[in-house]
Amino acid sequence: MKEGLVIDREAQMIGVYLFENKKVYRGIPRKKVLKKTKIYAGDYVYGNVVDTGTFAIEDVKERKNFLVRPPVANVDRVVVVTTLKKPEFDNFLLDSLLIVYEYFKTDPVIVFNKIDLLDDVEKKELERWINIYKDAGYDVSSVSAETGEGIDSLKDFLEGGISILAGASGVGKSSILSKLVGVNLEVREISEKTKRGRHTTTGVRLYMFQENSFVGDTPGFSSVDALYFMDKKDVKNYFREFLRYRCKFPNCTHTDEPECAVKEAVEKGEISKKRYNSYLKIIF
Ligand SMILES: Nc1nc2c(ncn2[C@@H]2O[C@H](COP(=O)(O)OP(=O)(O)O)[C@@H](O)[C@H]2O)c(=O)[nH]1
Ligand SMILES: [Mg+2]
Ligand SMILES: [Zn+2]
């Protein structure tokens, strides 16, 4: 059997990209497959070409992870897109998204977009934020979808597998997607609200932007949506920099316990106060 990737799932239409010849087919799942599972964008499928336009799906590979709202499977990394300006940087939203995507077993990375808008003072401010997130253990890059600055290194960085762009409305997800893919996709054509509604039922569309590398965008979670999925007591396990410290009590919540190594690290400046404050805001 041949391997394909579901790049598009809209009602009864399943678009399957076949790795062998790089062509896209309409996927028709066999009945036995439908009995076993639903099929989503991001699913790796096995089957055979039955005529020039049709691929019979015989099996679906077990998913390594699965994002909801909208559904997409096997996400290798989530690119959390944010901006220092337009819209104003919201570190609490960024922190919420980072932990929820990690909770969904994907690898979140950070991209600051719209760097073309920054003056020298703002560039310094961006640098400080970038260092906070690098120190916390994330990959961070900065780009401008407007001028194209940083897009080539982003391409290299996203090489291989499935990447999903997420983040607040207006940060430039669709613009970055268009730059990566090299065609003009919907930028602000549909309001985020209708898009959210549409995507909830239909899922993500994945675009190939280089060999074996696929990208799609999502309307993304709000910070409230994001934390809805998680149990508050688990949140501390997803602040990467906290995991480097051993507190007196193994079940320490890093709030009012004695000999809390995380709080000590915040005092010493090893852990960013801003990150720690996001943590407190999330759990209380
Ligand atoms: N100056 C500037 N504007 C940008 C950049 N990227 C996107 N925009 C603009 O920001 C607005 C929102 O972009 P869009 O891609 O629709 O954001 P989305 O809601 O995250 O998909 C549009 O008016 C874009 O033209 C950028 O790098 N620089
Ligand atoms: Mg968009
Ligand atoms: Zn602690």
Tab-separated table of C-alpha atoms and ligand atoms in Angstrom:
chain	number	residue	atom	x	y	z
A	1	MET	CA	0.000	0.000	0.000
A	2	LYS	CA	1.002	3.598	-0.517
A	3	GLU	CA	1.213	6.318	2.115
A	4	GLY	CA	-0.609	9.604	1.877
A	5	LEU	CA	-1.400	12.597	4.067
A	6	VAL	CA	-4.880	14.040	4.486
A	7	ILE	CA	-4.369	17.744	3.728
A	8	ASP	CA	-7.984	18.786	3.584
A	9	ARG	CA	-11.171	17.502	5.072
A	10	GLU	CA	-14.403	19.267	4.231
A	11	ALA	CA	-17.647	17.346	4.705
A	12	GLN	CA	-17.378	14.300	2.433
A	13	MET	CA	-14.345	15.612	0.562
A	14	ILE	CA	-11.020	14.221	1.737
A	15	GLY	CA	-7.914	15.523	-0.012
A	16	VAL	CA	-5.025	13.059	0.122
A	17	TYR	CA	-1.471	14.006	-0.816
A	18	LEU	CA	0.375	10.945	-2.057
A	19	PHE	CA	4.077	11.012	-1.105
A	20	GLU	CA	5.127	8.686	-3.940
A	21	ASN	CA	4.140	10.973	-6.833
A	22	LYS	CA	3.345	14.245	-4.992
A	23	LYS	CA	-0.180	14.333	-6.384
A	24	VAL	CA	-3.439	15.077	-4.610
A	25	TYR	CA	-6.323	12.624	-4.817
A	26	ARG	CA	-9.820	12.478	-3.525
A	27	GLY	CA	-9.695	9.976	-0.699
A	28	ILE	CA	-12.510	7.463	-0.352
A	29	PRO	CA	-12.350	5.535	2.902
A	30	ARG	CA	-13.360	1.887	2.814
A	31	LYS	CA	-16.284	0.979	5.074
A	32	LYS	CA	-14.045	-0.922	7.492
A	33	VAL	CA	-11.986	2.263	7.963
A	34	LEU	CA	-15.039	4.384	8.712
A	35	LYS	CA	-16.129	1.856	11.274
A	36	LYS	CA	-12.806	2.191	13.040
A	37	THR	CA	-12.186	5.934	13.023
A	38	LYS	CA	-13.001	9.358	11.675
A	39	ILE	CA	-10.555	10.971	9.311
A	40	TYR	CA	-9.004	14.395	9.886
A	41	ALA	CA	-6.513	16.701	8.266
A	42	GLY	CA	-3.093	15.535	9.365
A	43	ASP	CA	-3.973	11.855	9.274
A	44	TYR	CA	-1.437	9.614	7.575
A	45	VAL	CA	-3.385	7.103	5.508
A	46	TYR	CA	-2.537	3.927	3.613
A	47	GLY	CA	-4.259	2.688	0.471
A	48	ASN	CA	-4.177	2.494	-3.283
A	49	VAL	CA	-4.864	4.657	-6.286
A	50	VAL	CA	-8.009	3.258	-7.909
A	51	ASP	CA	-8.314	5.711	-10.797
A	52	THR	CA	-6.646	8.958	-11.868
A	53	GLY	CA	-8.359	11.056	-9.219
A	54	THR	CA	-9.224	8.601	-6.488
A	55	PHE	CA	-7.337	7.029	-3.612
A	56	ALA	CA	-9.020	4.231	-1.667
A	57	ILE	CA	-8.124	4.556	2.012
A	58	GLU	CA	-7.568	1.139	3.592
A	59	ASP	CA	-6.102	2.217	6.905
A	60	VAL	CA	-5.321	5.236	9.093
A	61	LYS	CA	-2.094	5.454	11.046
A	62	GLU	CA	-2.384	5.801	14.787
A	63	ARG	CA	-2.243	9.514	15.723
A	64	LYS	CA	0.662	10.807	17.765
A	65	ASN	CA	-1.458	13.751	18.882
A	66	PHE	CA	-4.659	15.554	18.050
A	67	LEU	CA	-5.630	19.196	18.313
A	68	VAL	CA	-9.222	20.300	18.617
A	69	ARG	CA	-11.022	23.452	17.509
A	70	PRO	CA	-10.390	22.911	14.648
A	71	PRO	CA	-9.399	19.235	14.490
A	72	VAL	CA	-5.979	18.356	13.092
A	73	ALA	CA	-3.873	15.284	13.751
A	74	ASN	CA	-0.147	14.542	14.026
A	75	VAL	CA	1.006	18.097	14.591
A	76	ASP	CA	4.795	18.210	14.832
A	77	ARG	CA	4.941	21.818	16.007
A	78	VAL	CA	2.628	24.663	16.792
A	79	VAL	CA	3.943	28.065	15.837
A	80	VAL	CA	2.439	30.482	18.310
A	81	VAL	CA	2.415	33.768	16.426
A	82	THR	CA	2.467	36.981	18.395
A	83	THR	CA	3.418	40.638	17.971
A	84	LEU	CA	4.939	43.350	20.117
A	85	LYS	CA	2.635	45.893	18.454
A	86	LYS	CA	-0.626	45.755	16.507
A	87	PRO	CA	-1.970	44.009	18.414
A	88	GLU	CA	-0.178	44.895	21.668
A	89	PHE	CA	1.873	42.009	23.092
A	90	ASP	CA	-0.128	39.873	25.522
A	91	ASN	CA	2.334	37.724	27.457
A	92	PHE	CA	-0.433	36.070	29.449
A	93	LEU	CA	-2.108	34.822	26.274
A	94	LEU	CA	1.244	33.615	24.944
A	95	ASP	CA	1.978	31.732	28.178
A	96	SER	CA	-1.506	30.189	28.141
A	97	LEU	CA	-1.115	29.015	24.556
A	98	LEU	CA	2.359	27.604	25.159
A	99	ILE	CA	1.185	25.416	27.981
A	100	VAL	CA	-1.995	24.227	26.312
A	101	TYR	CA	-0.212	23.199	23.105
A	102	GLU	CA	2.367	21.332	25.116
A	103	TYR	CA	-0.475	19.687	27.008
A	104	PHE	CA	-1.799	18.515	23.618
A	105	LYS	CA	1.620	16.864	23.069
A	106	THR	CA	2.744	19.183	20.315
A	107	ASP	CA	5.949	21.181	20.363
A	108	PRO	CA	5.174	24.898	20.636
A	109	VAL	CA	7.582	27.474	19.203
A	110	ILE	CA	7.244	31.258	19.214
A	111	VAL	CA	7.302	33.671	16.302
A	112	PHE	CA	7.120	37.438	16.751
A	113	ASN	CA	5.629	38.932	13.596
A	114	LYS	CA	5.419	42.539	12.325
A	115	ILE	CA	8.982	43.461	13.290
A	116	ASP	CA	8.859	45.991	10.439
A	117	LEU	CA	6.699	48.174	12.696
A	118	LEU	CA	9.278	48.511	15.473
A	119	ASP	CA	11.534	51.491	16.191
A	120	ASP	CA	14.866	51.068	17.969
A	121	VAL	CA	13.424	51.312	21.459
A	122	GLU	CA	10.756	48.740	20.654
A	123	LYS	CA	13.357	46.445	19.113
A	124	LYS	CA	15.180	46.472	22.444
A	125	GLU	CA	11.958	45.632	24.214
A	126	LEU	CA	11.360	42.757	21.810
A	127	GLU	CA	14.877	41.523	22.503
A	128	ARG	CA	14.122	41.398	26.226
A	129	TRP	CA	10.978	39.346	25.670
A	130	ILE	CA	12.782	37.020	23.279
A	131	ASN	CA	15.427	36.367	25.912
A	132	ILE	CA	12.795	35.621	28.537
A	133	TYR	CA	11.276	32.928	26.333
A	134	LYS	CA	14.613	31.533	25.185
A	135	ASP	CA	15.698	31.275	28.822
A	136	ALA	CA	12.436	29.500	29.596
A	137	GLY	CA	13.349	26.886	26.982
A	138	TYR	CA	11.531	27.857	23.799
A	139	ASP	CA	12.684	28.427	20.259
A	140	VAL	CA	11.892	31.991	19.297
A	141	SER	CA	12.194	33.762	15.983
A	142	SER	CA	11.060	37.085	14.635
A	143	VAL	CA	9.728	37.834	11.169
A	144	SER	CA	7.838	40.297	9.060
A	145	ALA	CA	5.236	38.832	6.767
A	146	GLU	CA	5.082	42.306	5.230
A	147	THR	CA	8.729	42.625	4.157
A	148	GLY	CA	9.574	38.916	4.145
A	149	GLU	CA	12.367	39.366	6.711
A	150	GLY	CA	13.011	36.130	8.594
A	151	ILE	CA	10.679	34.057	6.448
A	152	ASP	CA	13.472	31.970	4.882
A	153	SER	CA	14.910	30.990	8.235
A	154	LEU	CA	11.392	30.229	9.444
A	155	LYS	CA	11.017	27.898	6.448
A	156	ASP	CA	14.176	26.056	7.412
A	157	PHE	CA	13.038	25.886	10.974
A	158	LEU	CA	9.663	24.360	10.015
A	159	GLU	CA	11.215	21.783	7.722
A	160	GLY	CA	9.616	18.354	7.825
A	161	GLY	CA	6.222	17.274	9.072
A	162	ILE	CA	3.174	19.301	9.996
A	163	SER	CA	3.278	22.798	11.481
A	164	ILE	CA	0.246	24.741	12.610
A	165	LEU	CA	0.113	28.509	13.026
A	166	ALA	CA	-1.861	29.631	16.047
A	167	GLY	CA	-2.331	32.859	17.969
A	168	ALA	CA	-4.666	35.784	18.437
A	169	SER	CA	-6.699	37.305	15.667
A	170	GLY	CA	-4.788	39.908	13.654
A	171	VAL	CA	-1.222	38.851	14.522
A	172	GLY	CA	-0.596	37.810	10.917
A	173	LYS	CA	-1.061	34.036	10.816
A	174	SER	CA	-2.660	34.041	7.373
A	175	SER	CA	-0.065	36.522	6.107
A	176	ILE	CA	2.799	34.279	7.269
A	177	LEU	CA	1.080	31.257	5.750
A	178	SER	CA	0.782	33.078	2.435
A	179	LYS	CA	4.460	34.033	2.529
A	180	LEU	CA	5.526	30.478	3.346
A	181	VAL	CA	3.377	28.892	0.688
A	182	GLY	CA	3.984	31.629	-1.869
A	183	VAL	CA	0.396	32.266	-2.819
A	184	ASN	CA	-2.030	34.792	-1.507
A	185	LEU	CA	-4.398	33.036	0.820
A	186	GLU	CA	-7.281	34.525	2.700
A	187	VAL	CA	-5.967	37.455	4.711
A	188	ARG	CA	-8.821	38.978	6.579
A	189	GLU	CA	-11.297	38.007	3.884
A	190	ILE	CA	-13.439	36.129	6.303
A	191	SER	CA	-13.945	37.448	9.787
A	192	GLU	CA	-12.280	35.337	12.437
A	193	LYS	CA	-15.668	34.648	13.893
A	194	THR	CA	-17.182	32.978	10.841
A	195	LYS	CA	-13.883	31.302	10.169
A	196	ARG	CA	-13.853	29.871	13.658
A	197	GLY	CA	-17.359	28.543	13.049
A	198	ARG	CA	-16.451	27.141	9.687
A	199	HIS	CA	-13.249	25.535	10.884
A	200	THR	CA	-14.912	23.978	13.876
A	201	THR	CA	-16.897	21.759	11.598
A	202	THR	CA	-14.488	21.372	8.691
A	203	GLY	CA	-10.950	21.392	9.987
A	204	VAL	CA	-7.645	22.754	8.861
A	205	ARG	CA	-6.276	22.858	5.348
A	206	LEU	CA	-2.624	21.898	5.094
A	207	TYR	CA	-0.363	23.400	2.431
A	208	MET	CA	2.938	21.971	1.296
A	209	PHE	CA	5.569	24.713	1.324
A	210	GLN	CA	8.602	22.535	0.632
A	211	GLU	CA	9.443	18.851	0.348
A	212	ASN	CA	7.536	16.893	3.016
A	213	SER	CA	6.757	20.060	4.940
A	214	PHE	CA	3.179	21.126	5.541
A	215	VAL	CA	1.640	24.113	7.240
A	216	GLY	CA	-1.859	25.244	8.143
A	217	ASP	CA	-3.369	27.991	10.230
A	218	THR	CA	-6.079	27.999	12.860
A	219	PRO	CA	-8.166	30.755	14.385
A	220	GLY	CA	-6.540	29.703	17.636
A	221	PHE	CA	-7.626	29.670	21.227
A	222	SER	CA	-8.279	32.596	23.512
A	223	SER	CA	-6.550	32.288	26.895
A	224	VAL	CA	-9.887	31.211	28.371
A	225	ASP	CA	-10.389	28.525	25.717
A	226	ALA	CA	-6.843	27.379	26.214
A	227	LEU	CA	-7.102	26.755	29.911
A	228	TYR	CA	-10.493	25.142	29.709
A	229	PHE	CA	-8.812	21.884	28.747
A	230	MET	CA	-6.373	21.712	31.615
A	231	ASP	CA	-6.527	20.794	35.233
A	232	LYS	CA	-5.055	23.654	37.279
A	233	LYS	CA	-2.884	21.372	39.346
A	234	ASP	CA	-1.126	20.180	36.156
A	235	VAL	CA	-0.259	23.670	34.960
A	236	LYS	CA	3.084	23.791	36.822
A	237	ASN	CA	4.320	20.846	34.769
A	238	TYR	CA	4.051	22.867	31.559
A	239	PHE	CA	6.099	25.878	32.614
A	240	ARG	CA	9.312	24.464	31.206
A	241	GLU	CA	11.713	26.464	33.333
A	242	PHE	CA	10.050	25.300	36.581
A	243	LEU	CA	10.997	21.716	35.796
A	244	ARG	CA	14.679	22.502	36.311
A	245	TYR	CA	14.140	23.032	40.032
A	246	ARG	CA	13.563	20.621	42.920
A	247	CYS	CA	11.472	21.973	45.773
A	248	LYS	CA	11.369	20.576	49.305
A	249	PHE	CA	7.952	19.068	48.648
A	250	PRO	CA	7.633	17.071	45.441
A	251	ASN	CA	4.018	18.210	45.083
A	252	CYS	CA	4.969	21.859	45.650
A	253	THR	CA	2.617	24.266	43.895
A	254	HIS	CA	5.264	27.026	44.047
A	255	THR	CA	2.931	29.345	45.915
A	256	ASP	CA	3.197	29.372	49.721
A	257	GLU	CA	5.263	26.276	50.504
A	258	PRO	CA	8.563	26.655	52.401
A	259	GLU	CA	11.857	26.018	50.590
A	260	CYS	CA	10.277	26.392	47.177
A	261	ALA	CA	13.126	26.340	44.655
A	262	VAL	CA	10.971	27.919	41.963
A	263	LYS	CA	10.117	30.935	44.111
A	264	GLU	CA	13.773	31.257	45.078
A	265	ALA	CA	14.698	31.205	41.392
A	266	VAL	CA	12.189	33.985	40.722
A	267	GLU	CA	13.736	36.035	43.551
A	268	LYS	CA	17.229	35.466	42.152
A	269	GLY	CA	16.056	36.464	38.671
A	270	GLU	CA	16.709	33.030	37.182
A	271	ILE	CA	13.033	32.677	36.374
A	272	SER	CA	11.206	35.627	34.851
A	273	LYS	CA	8.760	37.328	37.205
A	274	LYS	CA	6.447	37.858	34.275
A	275	ARG	CA	6.307	34.151	33.584
A	276	TYR	CA	5.780	33.369	37.249
A	277	ASN	CA	2.963	35.930	37.430
A	278	SER	CA	1.260	34.278	34.454
A	279	TYR	CA	1.484	31.011	36.321
A	280	LEU	CA	-0.207	32.530	39.388
A	281	LYS	CA	-2.871	34.154	37.245
A	282	ILE	CA	-3.629	30.822	35.619
A	283	ILE	CA	-3.913	28.782	38.795
A	284	PHE	CA	-5.865	31.288	40.914
B	1	LIG	N1	3.064	45.849	9.159
B	1	LIG	C1	2.776	44.551	9.094
B	1	LIG	N2	1.490	44.157	8.942
B	1	LIG	C2	1.232	42.828	8.881
B	1	LIG	C3	2.252	41.869	8.959
B	1	LIG	N3	1.686	40.640	8.881
B	1	LIG	C4	0.348	40.851	8.759
B	1	LIG	N4	0.074	42.158	8.744
B	1	LIG	C5	-1.268	42.782	8.636
B	1	LIG	O1	-2.005	42.456	9.813
B	1	LIG	C6	-3.386	42.253	9.506
B	1	LIG	C7	-3.846	40.884	10.007
B	1	LIG	O2	-3.176	39.876	9.281
B	1	LIG	P1	-3.753	38.405	9.112
B	1	LIG	O3	-2.741	37.637	8.356
B	1	LIG	O4	-5.139	38.425	8.568
B	1	LIG	O5	-3.801	37.943	10.638
B	1	LIG	P2	-4.497	36.629	11.272
B	1	LIG	O6	-5.785	37.094	11.838
B	1	LIG	O7	-3.562	36.208	12.357
B	1	LIG	O8	-4.623	35.611	10.201
B	1	LIG	C8	-3.504	42.420	7.996
B	1	LIG	O9	-3.930	43.744	7.729
B	1	LIG	C9	-2.092	42.202	7.504
B	1	LIG	O10	-1.836	42.885	6.297
B	1	LIG	C10	3.608	42.310	9.112
B	1	LIG	O11	4.575	41.559	9.208
B	1	LIG	N5	3.802	43.666	9.174
B	2	MG	MG	-6.261	34.560	9.503
B	3	ZN	ZN	8.020	25.008	44.582
